[in-house]
Amino acid sequence: MPDNANNSPAATHAQCTANAQRTTDAQHIGNADHAANAKHTGHSQIATPDVAHPAQSSALSDEQARVGKQKVLIIGLPRTGTTSVSVALLEQGLKVAHMAFTKQAFMLADAISDVPCFSDYRQLDGLFPQAKFVYLERDMAKWVPSMQMLLGKMLPHLEAKSGRFHPIMKRSFRHTFAIDKVTDPADEAHLIACYQRHQNEVLAYFHGREDFISLNISHAGSLSRLLQFLGLTTDCPTLGQVTDRAFSDSQIKSVPNQISQEGTSQEKAAVQSLPVNTSEHGLDFPKLNAGTHVAAWHEYKHPNKVNSNSAGPQSRKFFDYTL
């Protein structure tokens, strides 16, 4: 099940408490009017805050986001490596939200992935004119069974009335995968058509723009390519910490040596199944959420993680736009 997807009021309140203190880091949402598909130059660097540039669009119901730092929006579909990219950016010092259901989560985070970015990239492009967009590709033969596995876990919770997932989560999946319009949303032919349609629309929308990159995280040197695109250093990254932090106790028990739950940190660190590799082509991404695992983001501990349900000046309200 995706992390932070539960819309339970009690769970949401608990999740929001830690991030409520960070509201001073975010700028307030105002009003303005700007073309959603404005041409971007992509010259700003992630590591250097920029002067705020109001975004304007009548299609966005007069919303405006004043951004002190450039945003990174990861718009690949689920099961294309969004968690691996999110973790890599955490380790580069960025504040990252893996899914964002509130304005405040967007304002607190330097990078946002998954829901609603893969479905709302046009609207978010208008709200955040300094953003850089990262599309993630994956081999279809690997993506389809992985997505079928995910939908098998998610579909009961995506029901419009009875499902417990957040409304933004439900909307993104309805928009991209038409789960409310087909008999079997996990059908192979249907998923292939959804993937290809999404890919074609993304590539057409961002054609010729310098603020867009397409990556396949399984390709050698793909992490180096991303960091260079974002203007971040590729020297001595701290991604070696990924392995130790990403292991849950259940994962540790499953390794061949059957390391016990009480095993020392040295024993855990010795299990190197999630390392970041440095190849002749550069840095590669850590492989997280492999196989049937879907909770790596929740298990991964890092102070730069931004809560998906963060409360801000307007409580837990989302942006006022429609798809």
CSV table of C-alpha atoms in Angstrom, one decimal:
chain,number,residue,atom,x,y,z
A,1,MET,CA,0.0,0.0,0.0
A,2,PRO,CA,1.3,3.5,-0.8
A,3,ASP,CA,2.7,5.4,2.2
A,4,ASN,CA,0.7,8.3,3.7
A,5,ALA,CA,-2.4,7.4,1.6
A,6,ASN,CA,-4.7,6.9,4.5
A,7,ASN,CA,-7.3,9.7,4.9
A,8,SER,CA,-8.2,8.8,8.4
A,9,PRO,CA,-8.7,12.0,10.5
A,10,ALA,CA,-6.8,10.5,13.4
A,11,ALA,CA,-3.9,9.3,11.3
A,12,THR,CA,-3.8,12.6,9.4
A,13,HIS,CA,-3.7,14.6,12.6
A,14,ALA,CA,-0.8,12.5,14.0
A,15,GLN,CA,1.1,12.8,10.7
A,16,CYS,CA,0.7,16.5,10.5
A,17,THR,CA,1.9,17.3,14.0
A,18,ALA,CA,5.6,17.1,13.2
A,19,ASN,CA,5.5,19.2,10.1
A,20,ALA,CA,3.2,21.9,11.5
A,21,GLN,CA,6.2,23.6,13.1
A,22,ARG,CA,7.7,24.0,9.6
A,23,THR,CA,5.2,26.5,8.4
A,24,THR,CA,7.6,29.4,8.6
A,25,ASP,CA,9.6,27.7,5.8
A,26,ALA,CA,6.8,28.1,3.3
A,27,GLN,CA,5.4,31.1,1.5
A,28,HIS,CA,1.7,31.9,1.5
A,29,ILE,CA,-0.6,31.1,-1.3
A,30,GLY,CA,-2.0,34.2,-3.1
A,31,ASN,CA,-4.0,35.1,-6.2
A,32,ALA,CA,-2.8,35.7,-9.8
A,33,ASP,CA,-3.3,34.8,-13.5
A,34,HIS,CA,-0.7,33.0,-15.7
A,35,ALA,CA,-0.6,30.6,-18.7
A,36,ALA,CA,-0.2,27.1,-17.5
A,37,ASN,CA,2.1,26.0,-20.3
A,38,ALA,CA,4.5,29.0,-20.1
A,39,LYS,CA,7.9,28.5,-21.7
A,40,HIS,CA,10.6,27.7,-19.1
A,41,THR,CA,14.3,28.4,-19.4
A,42,GLY,CA,15.5,26.0,-16.7
A,43,HIS,CA,18.4,28.2,-15.7
A,44,SER,CA,17.8,28.3,-12.0
A,45,GLN,CA,19.6,25.9,-9.7
A,46,ILE,CA,18.1,23.8,-6.9
A,47,ALA,CA,20.8,24.6,-4.5
A,48,THR,CA,20.3,28.4,-4.8
A,49,PRO,CA,17.1,30.0,-3.7
A,50,ASP,CA,15.5,32.3,-6.4
A,51,VAL,CA,13.5,35.4,-6.2
A,52,ALA,CA,9.8,34.6,-6.0
A,53,HIS,CA,7.9,34.6,-9.3
A,54,PRO,CA,4.1,34.7,-9.1
A,55,ALA,CA,2.3,32.1,-11.2
A,56,GLN,CA,-0.9,33.1,-12.9
A,57,SER,CA,-3.7,31.1,-14.5
A,58,SER,CA,-7.4,31.5,-14.7
A,59,ALA,CA,-7.5,27.7,-15.1
A,60,LEU,CA,-6.1,27.4,-11.6
A,61,SER,CA,-8.9,29.4,-10.0
A,62,ASP,CA,-6.7,32.4,-9.2
A,63,GLU,CA,-4.3,30.3,-7.1
A,64,GLN,CA,-0.7,31.5,-6.7
A,65,ALA,CA,2.3,29.8,-5.2
A,66,ARG,CA,5.3,32.1,-4.2
A,67,VAL,CA,8.3,29.8,-4.3
A,68,GLY,CA,11.6,30.7,-2.6
A,69,LYS,CA,13.3,27.7,-4.0
A,70,GLN,CA,12.9,25.9,-7.3
A,71,LYS,CA,10.7,22.8,-7.1
A,72,VAL,CA,11.5,19.4,-8.5
A,73,LEU,CA,8.4,17.6,-9.6
A,74,ILE,CA,8.8,13.9,-10.4
A,75,ILE,CA,6.0,13.0,-12.8
A,76,GLY,CA,6.7,9.3,-13.5
A,77,LEU,CA,3.9,6.8,-13.0
A,78,PRO,CA,3.8,4.6,-9.9
A,79,ARG,CA,6.3,1.7,-10.0
A,80,THR,CA,8.7,3.5,-12.2
A,81,GLY,CA,11.2,4.4,-9.4
A,82,THR,CA,9.6,7.3,-7.7
A,83,THR,CA,10.7,6.1,-4.2
A,84,SER,CA,14.3,5.6,-5.4
A,85,VAL,CA,14.4,9.1,-6.8
A,86,SER,CA,12.8,10.6,-3.7
A,87,VAL,CA,15.4,8.9,-1.4
A,88,ALA,CA,18.3,10.0,-3.6
A,89,LEU,CA,17.1,13.6,-3.4
A,90,LEU,CA,16.7,13.4,0.4
A,91,GLU,CA,20.3,12.4,0.6
A,92,GLN,CA,21.3,15.4,-1.5
A,93,GLY,CA,19.8,17.6,1.2
A,94,LEU,CA,16.4,18.4,-0.4
A,95,LYS,CA,13.2,18.2,1.5
A,96,VAL,CA,11.0,15.6,-0.2
A,97,ALA,CA,7.4,14.7,-0.2
A,98,HIS,CA,6.5,11.3,-1.6
A,99,MET,CA,2.9,12.2,-2.5
A,100,ALA,CA,1.5,15.6,-1.4
A,101,PHE,CA,-2.1,16.1,-0.5
A,102,THR,CA,-2.0,19.7,0.8
A,103,LYS,CA,-0.7,23.1,-0.3
A,104,GLN,CA,1.6,23.1,2.7
A,105,ALA,CA,3.3,19.9,1.7
A,106,PHE,CA,4.1,21.4,-1.7
A,107,MET,CA,5.4,24.6,-0.1
A,108,LEU,CA,7.6,22.8,2.5
A,109,ALA,CA,9.1,20.4,0.0
A,110,ASP,CA,11.9,21.0,-2.5
A,111,ALA,CA,10.8,17.9,-4.4
A,112,ILE,CA,7.5,16.1,-4.8
A,113,SER,CA,6.9,12.7,-6.4
A,114,ASP,CA,4.0,10.4,-7.3
A,115,VAL,CA,0.5,11.6,-6.5
A,116,PRO,CA,-0.6,14.1,-7.7
A,117,CYS,CA,2.4,15.0,-9.8
A,118,PHE,CA,1.9,12.3,-12.5
A,119,SER,CA,-1.7,13.4,-13.2
A,120,ASP,CA,-1.5,17.1,-12.4
A,121,TYR,CA,1.8,18.2,-14.1
A,122,ARG,CA,0.1,20.8,-16.3
A,123,GLN,CA,-1.6,22.5,-13.4
A,124,LEU,CA,1.5,22.3,-11.2
A,125,ASP,CA,3.6,23.7,-14.1
A,126,GLY,CA,1.4,26.9,-14.0
A,127,LEU,CA,1.6,27.1,-10.2
A,128,PHE,CA,5.4,26.6,-10.0
A,129,PRO,CA,7.0,28.4,-13.0
A,130,GLN,CA,10.5,27.7,-11.7
A,131,ALA,CA,10.0,24.0,-11.4
A,132,LYS,CA,12.0,21.3,-13.0
A,133,PHE,CA,10.2,18.1,-14.2
A,134,VAL,CA,11.5,14.6,-14.0
A,135,TYR,CA,9.7,11.9,-16.0
A,136,LEU,CA,10.5,8.3,-15.2
A,137,GLU,CA,10.4,5.5,-17.8
A,138,ARG,CA,10.4,1.8,-17.2
A,139,ASP,CA,10.6,-1.3,-19.4
A,140,MET,CA,7.0,-2.3,-20.1
A,141,ALA,CA,7.6,-6.0,-19.4
A,142,LYS,CA,8.6,-5.0,-15.8
A,143,TRP,CA,6.2,-2.2,-15.2
A,144,VAL,CA,3.0,-4.0,-16.1
A,145,PRO,CA,3.3,-6.9,-13.5
A,146,SER,CA,4.6,-4.4,-10.9
A,147,MET,CA,1.6,-2.1,-11.5
A,148,GLN,CA,-0.8,-5.1,-11.4
A,149,MET,CA,0.6,-6.1,-8.1
A,150,LEU,CA,0.2,-2.5,-6.8
A,151,LEU,CA,-3.4,-2.2,-8.0
A,152,GLY,CA,-4.2,-5.6,-6.4
A,153,LYS,CA,-3.3,-4.0,-3.0
A,154,MET,CA,-4.9,-0.5,-3.8
A,155,LEU,CA,-8.1,-1.0,-5.6
A,156,PRO,CA,-10.4,-1.7,-2.6
A,157,HIS,CA,-9.1,1.6,-1.0
A,158,LEU,CA,-9.6,3.6,-4.2
A,159,GLU,CA,-13.4,3.1,-4.2
A,160,ALA,CA,-15.0,6.5,-4.5
A,161,LYS,CA,-17.2,6.2,-1.4
A,162,SER,CA,-15.9,3.4,0.7
A,163,GLY,CA,-12.2,3.6,0.0
A,164,ARG,CA,-10.0,5.0,2.8
A,165,PHE,CA,-7.4,6.6,0.5
A,166,HIS,CA,-7.1,10.3,0.3
A,167,PRO,CA,-9.4,12.0,-2.3
A,168,ILE,CA,-6.4,13.4,-4.2
A,169,MET,CA,-5.1,9.8,-4.5
A,170,LYS,CA,-8.4,8.6,-5.8
A,171,ARG,CA,-8.6,11.5,-8.3
A,172,SER,CA,-5.1,10.9,-9.7
A,173,PHE,CA,-5.7,7.2,-10.2
A,174,ARG,CA,-9.1,7.8,-11.8
A,175,HIS,CA,-7.7,10.4,-14.1
A,176,THR,CA,-4.7,8.4,-15.3
A,177,PHE,CA,-5.9,4.8,-15.0
A,178,ALA,CA,-9.6,5.2,-15.5
A,179,ILE,CA,-10.2,2.8,-12.7
A,180,ASP,CA,-13.9,3.9,-12.4
A,181,LYS,CA,-14.6,3.3,-16.1
A,182,VAL,CA,-13.2,-0.2,-16.9
A,183,THR,CA,-14.2,-3.6,-15.7
A,184,ASP,CA,-10.6,-4.6,-14.8
A,185,PRO,CA,-8.2,-1.7,-14.2
A,186,ALA,CA,-5.3,-4.2,-13.8
A,187,ASP,CA,-5.8,-5.7,-17.3
A,188,GLU,CA,-2.5,-5.8,-19.2
A,189,ALA,CA,-3.8,-4.2,-22.4
A,190,HIS,CA,-5.5,-1.4,-20.4
A,191,LEU,CA,-2.4,-0.7,-18.4
A,192,ILE,CA,-0.2,-0.6,-21.5
A,193,ALA,CA,-2.6,1.9,-23.1
A,194,CYS,CA,-2.6,4.0,-19.9
A,195,TYR,CA,1.2,4.1,-19.8
A,196,GLN,CA,1.6,4.9,-23.4
A,197,ARG,CA,-1.0,7.6,-23.3
A,198,HIS,CA,0.5,9.2,-20.3
A,199,GLN,CA,4.0,9.0,-21.8
A,200,ASN,CA,2.9,10.5,-25.1
A,201,GLU,CA,1.1,13.4,-23.4
A,202,VAL,CA,4.0,14.2,-21.1
A,203,LEU,CA,6.6,14.2,-24.0
A,204,ALA,CA,4.3,16.3,-26.2
A,205,TYR,CA,3.7,18.8,-23.4
A,206,PHE,CA,7.3,19.3,-22.5
A,207,HIS,CA,8.7,19.0,-26.0
A,208,GLY,CA,11.7,21.3,-26.5
A,209,ARG,CA,11.8,22.5,-22.9
A,210,GLU,CA,15.0,22.8,-20.9
A,211,ASP,CA,13.3,22.2,-17.5
A,212,PHE,CA,12.4,18.6,-18.4
A,213,ILE,CA,14.3,15.4,-18.3
A,214,SER,CA,13.3,11.8,-19.0
A,215,LEU,CA,15.1,9.0,-17.1
A,216,ASN,CA,15.1,5.3,-16.7
A,217,ILE,CA,16.6,4.7,-13.2
A,218,SER,CA,17.8,1.2,-14.2
A,219,HIS,CA,20.2,2.7,-16.7
A,220,ALA,CA,23.9,3.1,-15.7
A,221,GLY,CA,24.7,6.6,-14.5
A,222,SER,CA,21.1,7.8,-14.3
A,223,LEU,CA,21.5,9.3,-10.9
A,224,SER,CA,24.5,11.4,-12.1
A,225,ARG,CA,22.3,12.6,-15.0
A,226,LEU,CA,19.6,13.7,-12.7
A,227,LEU,CA,22.0,15.5,-10.3
A,228,GLN,CA,23.6,17.3,-13.2
A,229,PHE,CA,20.2,18.3,-14.6
A,230,LEU,CA,19.3,19.8,-11.2
A,231,GLY,CA,22.6,21.5,-10.7
A,232,LEU,CA,23.5,19.4,-7.7
A,233,THR,CA,26.9,18.0,-6.9
A,234,THR,CA,27.8,14.4,-7.8
A,235,ASP,CA,30.8,14.3,-5.5
A,236,CYS,CA,30.8,12.0,-2.5
A,237,PRO,CA,27.0,11.7,-2.1
A,238,THR,CA,25.7,10.4,1.2
A,239,LEU,CA,23.6,7.8,-0.5
A,240,GLY,CA,25.6,5.0,1.1
A,241,GLN,CA,23.4,5.5,4.1
A,242,VAL,CA,20.4,4.2,2.1
A,243,THR,CA,21.0,0.6,2.8
A,244,ASP,CA,21.0,0.8,6.5
A,245,ARG,CA,18.0,3.2,6.8
A,246,ALA,CA,15.9,1.4,4.2
A,247,PHE,CA,15.9,-2.0,5.9
A,248,SER,CA,12.9,-2.8,8.0
A,249,ASP,CA,13.1,-5.5,10.6
A,250,SER,CA,10.9,-7.7,8.4
A,251,GLN,CA,13.3,-7.3,5.4
A,252,ILE,CA,16.3,-8.0,7.6
A,253,LYS,CA,14.8,-11.3,8.8
A,254,SER,CA,14.3,-12.4,5.2
A,255,VAL,CA,17.9,-12.3,4.2
A,256,PRO,CA,19.8,-15.6,3.9
A,257,ASN,CA,21.7,-15.2,7.1
A,258,GLN,CA,18.5,-14.6,9.0
A,259,ILE,CA,19.8,-11.6,10.9
A,260,SER,CA,17.6,-11.3,14.0
A,261,GLN,CA,15.4,-8.4,15.0
A,262,GLU,CA,17.9,-7.6,17.8
A,263,GLY,CA,20.9,-7.6,15.4
A,264,THR,CA,23.4,-4.8,15.7
A,265,SER,CA,23.7,-1.9,13.3
A,266,GLN,CA,27.0,-3.4,12.1
A,267,GLU,CA,25.2,-6.6,11.2
A,268,LYS,CA,22.5,-4.7,9.4
A,269,ALA,CA,25.0,-2.6,7.5
A,270,ALA,CA,26.7,-5.8,6.3
A,271,VAL,CA,23.6,-6.7,4.3
A,272,GLN,CA,24.3,-4.8,1.1
A,273,SER,CA,21.3,-5.5,-1.1
A,274,LEU,CA,20.3,-1.8,-1.6
A,275,PRO,CA,23.6,0.0,-2.3
A,276,VAL,CA,24.1,3.0,-4.5
A,277,ASN,CA,26.7,1.9,-7.2
A,278,THR,CA,29.3,4.0,-8.9
A,279,SER,CA,29.8,2.7,-12.4
A,280,GLU,CA,32.0,4.0,-15.2
A,281,HIS,CA,29.0,6.0,-16.3
A,282,GLY,CA,28.5,7.7,-12.9
A,283,LEU,CA,26.2,7.2,-10.0
A,284,ASP,CA,23.2,4.8,-10.1
A,285,PHE,CA,20.0,4.9,-8.1
A,286,PRO,CA,19.4,2.7,-5.1
A,287,LYS,CA,16.8,0.0,-5.9
A,288,LEU,CA,13.9,0.5,-3.4
A,289,ASN,CA,10.4,-1.0,-3.4
A,290,ALA,CA,11.6,-3.9,-5.5
A,291,GLY,CA,9.4,-7.0,-6.1
A,292,THR,CA,6.2,-6.8,-4.1
A,293,HIS,CA,7.5,-4.3,-1.6
A,294,VAL,CA,5.6,-1.0,-1.6
A,295,ALA,CA,6.4,0.6,1.8
A,296,ALA,CA,10.0,1.6,1.5
A,297,TRP,CA,9.3,5.3,1.8
A,298,HIS,CA,7.5,4.8,5.1
A,299,GLU,CA,10.3,2.6,6.4
A,300,TYR,CA,13.1,5.0,5.3
A,301,LYS,CA,14.0,7.4,8.1
A,302,HIS,CA,15.3,10.8,7.2
A,303,PRO,CA,14.8,14.3,8.8
A,304,ASN,CA,14.1,15.9,5.3
A,305,LYS,CA,11.0,13.9,4.7
A,306,VAL,CA,7.9,16.1,4.3
A,307,ASN,CA,4.6,14.8,5.5
A,308,SER,CA,2.0,14.4,2.7
A,309,ASN,CA,-0.7,15.8,4.9
A,310,SER,CA,1.1,18.8,6.3
A,311,ALA,CA,-1.1,21.5,7.7
A,312,GLY,CA,-0.4,25.1,6.8
A,313,PRO,CA,-2.0,28.6,6.9
A,314,GLN,CA,-5.1,27.1,5.3
A,315,SER,CA,-5.1,23.9,7.3
A,316,ARG,CA,-5.0,20.9,5.0
A,317,LYS,CA,-6.6,22.5,1.9
A,318,PHE,CA,-5.3,21.5,-1.5
A,319,PHE,CA,-4.9,23.8,-4.5
A,320,ASP,CA,-8.1,25.0,-6.1
A,321,TYR,CA,-7.9,23.6,-9.6
A,322,THR,CA,-9.6,21.0,-11.7
A,323,LEU,CA,-8.1,18.5,-14.1
